[in-house]
Tab-separated table of C-alpha atoms and ligand atoms in Angstrom:
chain	number	residue	atom	x	y	z
A	1	MET	CA	-113.593	148.801	134.199
A	2	ASP	CA	-111.157	150.559	131.893
A	3	PHE	CA	-112.733	151.802	128.598
A	4	THR	CA	-110.366	149.919	126.270
A	5	VAL	CA	-110.818	146.647	128.160
A	6	THR	CA	-114.633	146.976	128.118
A	7	LEU	CA	-114.591	147.857	124.412
A	8	LYS	CA	-112.447	144.802	123.608
A	9	HIS	CA	-114.789	142.670	125.664
A	10	HIS	CA	-117.868	143.912	123.751
A	11	VAL	CA	-116.152	143.570	120.352
A	12	ALA	CA	-115.100	139.989	121.221
A	13	ARG	CA	-118.724	139.218	122.129
A	14	VAL	CA	-119.805	140.604	118.738
A	15	GLU	CA	-117.250	138.518	116.818
A	16	THR	CA	-118.263	135.310	118.610
A	17	GLY	CA	-121.946	136.167	118.253
A	18	LEU	CA	-121.611	136.699	114.505
A	19	ASP	CA	-120.081	133.279	114.059
A	20	ARG	CA	-122.884	131.709	116.091
A	21	HIS	CA	-125.792	133.649	114.595
A	22	LEU	CA	-124.930	133.410	110.883
A	23	PRO	CA	-125.900	130.507	108.615
A	24	ALA	CA	-123.114	127.940	109.061
A	25	ALA	CA	-120.200	128.081	106.611
A	26	GLY	CA	-120.398	125.332	104.002
A	27	THR	CA	-124.180	124.936	104.248
A	28	ARG	CA	-126.132	125.248	101.014
A	29	PRO	CA	-125.897	127.547	99.126
A	30	ALA	CA	-122.291	127.627	100.288
A	31	ARG	CA	-121.268	130.456	97.949
A	32	LEU	CA	-123.954	132.792	99.327
A	33	HIS	CA	-123.153	131.940	102.955
A	34	ALA	CA	-119.454	132.408	102.231
A	35	ALA	CA	-120.125	135.888	100.815
A	36	MET	CA	-122.226	136.839	103.855
A	37	ARG	CA	-119.487	135.699	106.215
A	38	TYR	CA	-116.714	137.247	104.082
A	39	SER	CA	-118.170	140.729	104.463
A	40	LEU	CA	-119.374	140.423	108.043
A	41	GLN	CA	-116.246	138.805	109.373
A	42	ALA	CA	-113.852	141.276	107.776
A	43	GLY	CA	-113.738	143.364	110.945
A	44	GLY	CA	-114.973	146.930	110.986
A	45	LYS	CA	-115.311	149.021	114.091
A	46	ARG	CA	-118.494	147.252	115.266
A	47	LEU	CA	-119.781	150.594	116.537
A	48	ARG	CA	-123.489	149.822	116.123
A	49	PRO	CA	-123.537	146.372	117.802
A	50	VAL	CA	-121.349	147.644	120.643
A	51	LEU	CA	-123.811	150.508	121.138
A	52	VAL	CA	-126.665	147.978	121.419
A	53	LEU	CA	-124.830	145.875	124.018
A	54	ALA	CA	-123.602	148.805	126.111
A	55	THR	CA	-126.928	150.645	126.044
A	56	ALA	CA	-128.863	147.559	127.145
A	57	GLU	CA	-126.506	147.332	130.138
A	58	VAL	CA	-126.791	151.028	131.030
A	59	CYS	CA	-130.579	150.694	130.980
A	60	GLY	CA	-130.540	147.773	133.408
A	61	GLY	CA	-130.495	144.775	131.028
A	62	MET	CA	-127.864	142.146	130.323
A	63	ALA	CA	-125.526	142.488	127.362
A	64	ASP	CA	-126.057	138.790	126.541
A	65	ALA	CA	-129.794	139.370	126.044
A	66	ALA	CA	-128.924	142.153	123.595
A	67	LEU	CA	-126.582	140.004	121.477
A	68	PRO	CA	-129.086	138.898	118.778
A	69	ALA	CA	-130.206	142.536	118.320
A	70	ALA	CA	-126.562	143.603	118.106
A	71	MET	CA	-126.043	140.955	115.406
A	72	ALA	CA	-129.166	142.139	113.596
A	73	ILE	CA	-127.961	145.727	113.333
A	74	GLU	CA	-124.480	144.656	112.167
A	75	CYS	CA	-126.077	142.412	109.494
A	76	LEU	CA	-128.204	145.311	108.337
A	77	HIS	CA	-125.286	147.772	108.346
A	78	THR	CA	-123.106	145.313	106.406
A	79	TYR	CA	-125.830	144.775	103.790
A	80	SER	CA	-125.891	148.550	103.250
A	81	LEU	CA	-122.098	148.630	102.797
A	82	ILE	CA	-122.153	145.733	100.292
A	83	HIS	CA	-124.869	147.387	98.219
A	84	ASP	CA	-123.261	150.838	98.506
A	85	ASP	CA	-120.035	149.416	97.048
A	86	LEU	CA	-121.759	147.920	93.965
A	87	PRO	CA	-120.927	149.320	90.505
A	88	CYS	CA	-124.418	150.862	90.250
A	89	MET	CA	-123.731	152.950	93.372
A	90	ASP	CA	-120.221	153.840	94.602
A	91	ASN	CA	-118.416	151.209	92.518
A	92	ASP	CA	-115.751	150.610	95.131
A	93	ASP	CA	-112.965	148.016	95.237
A	94	LEU	CA	-112.008	148.115	98.892
A	95	ARG	CA	-113.992	147.756	102.118
A	96	ARG	CA	-112.826	146.909	105.621
A	97	GLY	CA	-109.331	146.489	104.191
A	98	ARG	CA	-110.409	143.771	101.729
A	99	PRO	CA	-111.698	143.603	98.157
A	100	THR	CA	-115.411	144.432	98.155
A	101	VAL	CA	-117.853	141.515	97.913
A	102	HIS	CA	-118.609	142.010	94.196
A	103	ARG	CA	-114.852	142.064	93.488
A	104	GLN	CA	-114.131	138.972	95.564
A	105	PHE	CA	-117.205	137.049	94.329
A	106	ASP	CA	-119.327	138.695	91.604
A	107	GLU	CA	-122.045	141.301	91.362
A	108	ALA	CA	-125.016	138.962	91.597
A	109	THR	CA	-123.563	137.210	94.649
A	110	ALA	CA	-122.912	140.570	96.318
A	111	LEU	CA	-126.469	141.695	95.662
A	112	LEU	CA	-127.879	138.458	97.068
A	113	ALA	CA	-125.531	138.434	100.084
A	114	GLY	CA	-126.762	141.961	100.929
A	115	ASP	CA	-130.399	140.910	100.493
A	116	ALA	CA	-129.842	137.841	102.668
A	117	LEU	CA	-128.173	139.858	105.447
A	118	LEU	CA	-131.037	142.349	105.435
A	119	THR	CA	-133.593	139.551	105.758
A	120	HIS	CA	-131.511	137.711	108.349
A	121	ALA	CA	-131.476	140.819	110.557
A	122	PHE	CA	-135.250	140.690	110.995
A	123	ALA	CA	-135.253	136.894	111.488
A	124	LEU	CA	-132.780	137.344	114.362
A	125	LEU	CA	-135.148	139.763	116.078
A	126	ALA	CA	-138.260	137.663	115.499
A	127	GLU	CA	-136.614	134.443	116.709
A	128	ASN	CA	-134.822	135.698	119.813
A	129	TYR	CA	-137.208	138.007	121.665
A	130	PRO	CA	-140.651	137.695	123.237
A	131	ASP	CA	-143.405	138.850	120.860
A	132	LYS	CA	-143.972	142.355	122.211
A	133	LEU	CA	-140.283	143.233	122.429
A	134	ALA	CA	-139.609	141.591	119.042
A	135	ALA	CA	-142.337	143.746	117.466
A	136	ALA	CA	-140.877	146.921	118.997
A	137	LEU	CA	-137.359	146.023	117.804
A	138	VAL	CA	-138.555	145.128	114.297
A	139	ARG	CA	-140.475	148.407	114.087
A	140	GLU	CA	-137.434	150.416	115.222
A	141	LEU	CA	-135.028	148.723	112.802
A	142	ALA	CA	-137.472	148.750	109.874
A	143	ASP	CA	-138.119	152.448	110.383
A	144	ALA	CA	-134.391	153.282	110.595
A	145	ALA	CA	-133.537	151.169	107.533
A	146	GLY	CA	-136.528	152.084	105.379
A	147	SER	CA	-137.295	154.457	102.538
A	148	ARG	CA	-137.605	157.509	104.758
A	149	ARG	CA	-134.335	156.950	106.572
A	150	LEU	CA	-131.306	154.786	105.526
A	151	ILE	CA	-132.483	154.041	101.987
A	152	GLY	CA	-133.987	157.529	101.620
A	153	GLY	CA	-130.703	159.101	102.728
A	154	GLN	CA	-128.815	156.959	100.235
A	155	MET	CA	-131.209	157.955	97.428
A	156	GLU	CA	-130.801	161.675	98.170
A	157	ASP	CA	-127.037	161.192	98.437
A	158	LEU	CA	-126.893	159.661	94.950
A	159	LEU	CA	-129.110	162.430	93.550
A	160	ALA	CA	-126.907	165.094	95.167
A	161	GLU	CA	-123.864	163.816	93.251
A	162	LYS	CA	-125.254	165.384	90.116
A	163	LYS	CA	-125.874	168.770	91.777
A	164	THR	CA	-123.542	171.618	92.557
A	165	ASP	CA	-125.962	173.585	94.719
A	166	THR	CA	-126.760	171.175	97.563
A	167	THR	CA	-128.035	173.154	100.557
A	168	THR	CA	-127.133	172.665	104.222
A	169	GLU	CA	-130.679	171.427	104.815
A	170	GLU	CA	-130.354	168.780	102.058
A	171	LEU	CA	-126.983	167.693	103.401
A	172	GLU	CA	-128.418	167.311	106.897
A	173	PHE	CA	-131.273	165.168	105.529
A	174	ILE	CA	-128.750	162.874	103.834
A	175	HIS	CA	-126.567	162.423	106.878
A	176	LEU	CA	-129.374	162.230	109.429
A	177	ASN	CA	-130.805	159.350	107.460
A	178	LYS	CA	-127.918	157.633	105.713
A	179	THR	CA	-125.756	157.584	108.839
A	180	ALA	CA	-127.486	158.758	112.021
A	181	ALA	CA	-130.616	156.582	111.617
A	182	MET	CA	-128.743	153.309	112.254
A	183	ILE	CA	-126.743	154.764	115.143
A	184	GLU	CA	-129.956	156.092	116.691
A	185	ALA	CA	-131.622	152.678	116.187
A	186	ALA	CA	-128.671	150.930	117.888
A	187	LEU	CA	-129.079	153.063	121.011
A	188	VAL	CA	-132.880	152.792	121.059
A	189	MET	CA	-132.834	149.000	120.516
A	190	GLY	CA	-130.399	148.643	123.423
A	191	GLY	CA	-132.735	150.805	125.502
A	192	LEU	CA	-135.798	148.732	124.579
A	193	ILE	CA	-134.008	145.498	125.551
A	194	GLY	CA	-132.801	147.043	128.817
A	195	GLY	CA	-136.363	148.152	129.653
A	196	ALA	CA	-135.721	151.920	129.416
A	197	ASN	CA	-138.667	154.242	130.079
A	198	GLU	CA	-140.003	156.756	127.549
A	199	GLY	CA	-137.814	159.594	128.829
A	200	SER	CA	-134.669	157.502	128.476
A	201	ILE	CA	-135.667	156.311	124.992
A	202	ALA	CA	-136.094	159.968	123.953
A	203	ALA	CA	-132.646	160.797	125.401
A	204	LEU	CA	-131.109	157.822	123.532
A	205	ARG	CA	-132.712	159.022	120.310
A	206	ARG	CA	-131.223	162.504	120.816
A	207	ALA	CA	-127.830	161.023	121.632
A	208	GLY	CA	-127.969	158.821	118.517
A	209	ARG	CA	-128.903	161.678	116.254
A	210	HIS	CA	-125.998	163.829	117.476
A	211	LEU	CA	-123.493	160.977	117.601
A	212	GLY	CA	-124.569	160.000	114.065
A	213	LEU	CA	-124.039	163.502	112.727
A	214	ALA	CA	-120.669	163.833	114.493
A	215	PHE	CA	-119.688	160.394	113.107
A	216	GLN	CA	-120.582	161.397	109.539
A	217	ILE	CA	-118.831	164.774	109.727
A	218	ILE	CA	-115.686	162.981	110.936
A	219	ASP	CA	-116.138	160.454	108.107
A	220	ASP	CA	-116.176	163.360	105.635
A	221	ILE	CA	-113.075	164.890	107.258
A	222	LEU	CA	-111.228	161.534	107.159
A	223	ASP	CA	-112.179	160.988	103.512
A	224	ALA	CA	-110.570	164.342	102.708
A	225	THR	CA	-107.496	164.015	104.935
A	226	ALA	CA	-106.590	160.352	105.626
A	227	ASP	CA	-104.995	157.712	103.381
A	228	THR	CA	-106.524	154.537	101.932
A	229	ALA	CA	-104.328	152.154	103.961
A	230	THR	CA	-105.392	153.730	107.259
A	231	LEU	CA	-109.070	153.897	106.296
A	232	GLY	CA	-109.301	150.377	104.849
A	233	LYS	CA	-111.490	151.911	102.128
A	234	THR	CA	-110.696	154.256	99.255
A	235	ALA	CA	-109.744	157.739	100.497
A	236	GLY	CA	-110.598	160.952	98.625
A	237	LYS	CA	-113.624	159.276	97.062
A	238	ASP	CA	-116.169	161.937	98.039
A	239	ALA	CA	-114.499	164.826	96.231
A	240	LYS	CA	-113.848	162.649	93.174
A	241	ALA	CA	-117.511	161.633	92.983
A	242	GLY	CA	-118.648	165.230	93.551
A	243	LYS	CA	-120.458	164.137	96.722
A	244	ALA	CA	-122.254	166.537	99.041
A	245	THR	CA	-120.145	166.533	102.210
A	246	PHE	CA	-119.681	168.735	105.262
A	247	VAL	CA	-116.124	169.456	104.111
A	248	ARG	CA	-117.334	170.618	100.693
A	249	LEU	CA	-120.064	172.836	102.133
A	250	HIS	CA	-118.333	174.172	105.243
A	251	GLY	CA	-114.564	173.577	104.863
A	252	LEU	CA	-112.352	171.593	107.248
A	253	GLU	CA	-112.220	173.988	110.181
A	254	LYS	CA	-115.974	174.557	110.453
A	255	SER	CA	-116.577	170.822	109.945
A	256	ARG	CA	-114.287	170.033	112.902
A	257	GLN	CA	-116.185	172.573	115.011
A	258	LEU	CA	-119.558	171.076	114.013
A	259	ALA	CA	-118.359	167.547	114.842
A	260	GLU	CA	-117.288	168.788	118.269
A	261	GLU	CA	-120.668	170.438	118.869
A	262	HIS	CA	-122.600	167.286	117.941
A	263	SER	CA	-120.343	165.087	120.108
A	264	THR	CA	-120.945	167.412	123.058
A	265	ALA	CA	-124.713	167.326	122.463
A	266	ALA	CA	-124.589	163.497	122.391
A	267	LEU	CA	-122.715	163.494	125.720
A	268	THR	CA	-125.303	165.843	127.253
A	269	ALA	CA	-128.150	163.553	126.167
A	270	LEU	CA	-126.368	160.496	127.617
A	271	ALA	CA	-125.759	162.321	130.903
A	272	SER	CA	-129.538	162.492	131.438
A	273	LEU	CA	-129.826	158.659	131.606
A	274	PRO	CA	-130.427	157.263	135.091
A	275	GLY	CA	-127.779	154.495	134.735
A	276	ASP	CA	-123.973	154.744	134.568
A	277	ALA	CA	-123.314	155.919	131.010
A	278	GLY	CA	-119.531	156.180	131.537
A	279	PHE	CA	-118.640	153.624	128.851
A	280	LEU	CA	-121.070	155.107	126.302
A	281	LYS	CA	-119.683	158.593	126.910
A	282	ALA	CA	-116.104	157.350	126.503
A	283	LEU	CA	-117.189	155.640	123.271
A	284	VAL	CA	-118.606	158.929	121.919
A	285	GLU	CA	-115.326	160.641	122.823
A	286	SER	CA	-113.247	157.911	121.188
A	287	MET	CA	-115.332	158.182	117.998
A	288	SER	CA	-114.570	161.901	117.834
A	289	ARG	CA	-110.827	161.075	117.908
A	290	ARG	CA	-110.988	158.138	115.465
A	291	VAL	CA	-108.568	157.886	112.541
A	292	SER	CA	-110.453	155.277	110.475
B	301	GRG	C1	-127.248	150.854	100.009
B	301	GRG	C2	-129.369	151.170	101.357
B	301	GRG	C3	-127.968	151.493	101.131
B	301	GRG	C4	-127.385	152.356	101.966
B	301	GRG	C5	-125.971	152.667	101.923
B	301	GRG	C6	-123.837	152.657	104.465
B	301	GRG	C7	-124.211	153.505	103.314
B	301	GRG	C8	-125.651	153.664	102.972
B	301	GRG	C9	-123.269	154.060	102.539
B	301	GRG	C10	-121.807	153.843	102.790
B	301	GRG	C11	-121.109	155.131	102.646
B	301	GRG	C12	-121.181	155.991	103.854
B	301	GRG	C13	-120.124	157.003	104.037
B	301	GRG	C14	-122.156	155.842	104.693
B	301	GRG	C15	-122.345	156.622	105.893
B	301	GRG	C16	-122.336	155.708	107.041
B	301	GRG	C17	-120.971	155.227	107.270
B	301	GRG	C18	-119.917	156.169	107.683
B	301	GRG	C19	-120.747	153.943	107.085
B	301	GRG	C20	-119.488	153.290	107.419
B	301	GRG	O1	-119.621	152.877	108.750
B	301	GRG	P1	-118.392	152.478	109.629
B	301	GRG	O2	-117.298	153.490	109.489
B	301	GRG	O3	-117.945	151.142	108.911
B	301	GRG	O4	-118.877	152.192	111.010
B	301	GRG	P2	-117.326	149.809	109.562
B	301	GRG	O5	-116.700	149.095	108.395
B	301	GRG	O6	-116.332	150.229	110.611
B	301	GRG	O7	-118.488	149.049	110.127
């Protein structure tokens, strides 16, 4: 099937799945559930859940079986965006083309909506998979989202804002953990659901790491070159906040070259999978050409 048609199909599955797998709108406490739905149902590229669905299929599973895990990773990702936007972190007004959750509701509601989405992610895994698979998925997601990876990357990122001498090694730690960890987890969780063997899981991990780095480098380039309307979030924010970015350390040209190298390495890792990774490869290529 054509890449764009398959992508639309997966994204539609994600949108329907989110509606089905979230606490129902209007149920108590309605304000909290409204805030969770407001942020989750604002769109976004849905990269991570689509990676879960497509990888499960490549590894021999059914995309439908992967849906709760896809929802879990999108809930977790969205929690991290809500908390990242809070005044105590990036203090941002715009996300996914809408006012951020603390602007639309209030700070306490945003904090709680993020907490609830984080917790809900693990409930989705525990409730929808047989024990052994559920344990493996919980371990993978907890590791990717924990203090050594997503939260650790965010901590180092905040600390780096106050420094002018961030090294390449420090920058790589930030991006490997703040960004690549969740992309890696999406691929590995899809692989676990599809029944991938150890070799394929290792290849998925490699692919996720490189795709994650390419994704972040492109994010840095877009922050420096695109406009707020196109991005659906505030452009030029990194330089203003004095953030450690690939563009700041390496300049635009070298950053573009590095993004290309990581995309190619992701494609090479995917090519070693036994199944037909055509859609996943096209997705990596489309991410390297993205404009938002
Ligand atoms: C608060 C624990 C905690 C972590 C925050 C997600 C995050 C870590 C920070 C947001 C800022 C940022 C540039 C993160 C890097 C990852 C990234 C590019 C997130 C945005 O992901 P997209 O572009 O967003 O896939 P959509 O809205 O399309 O889902």
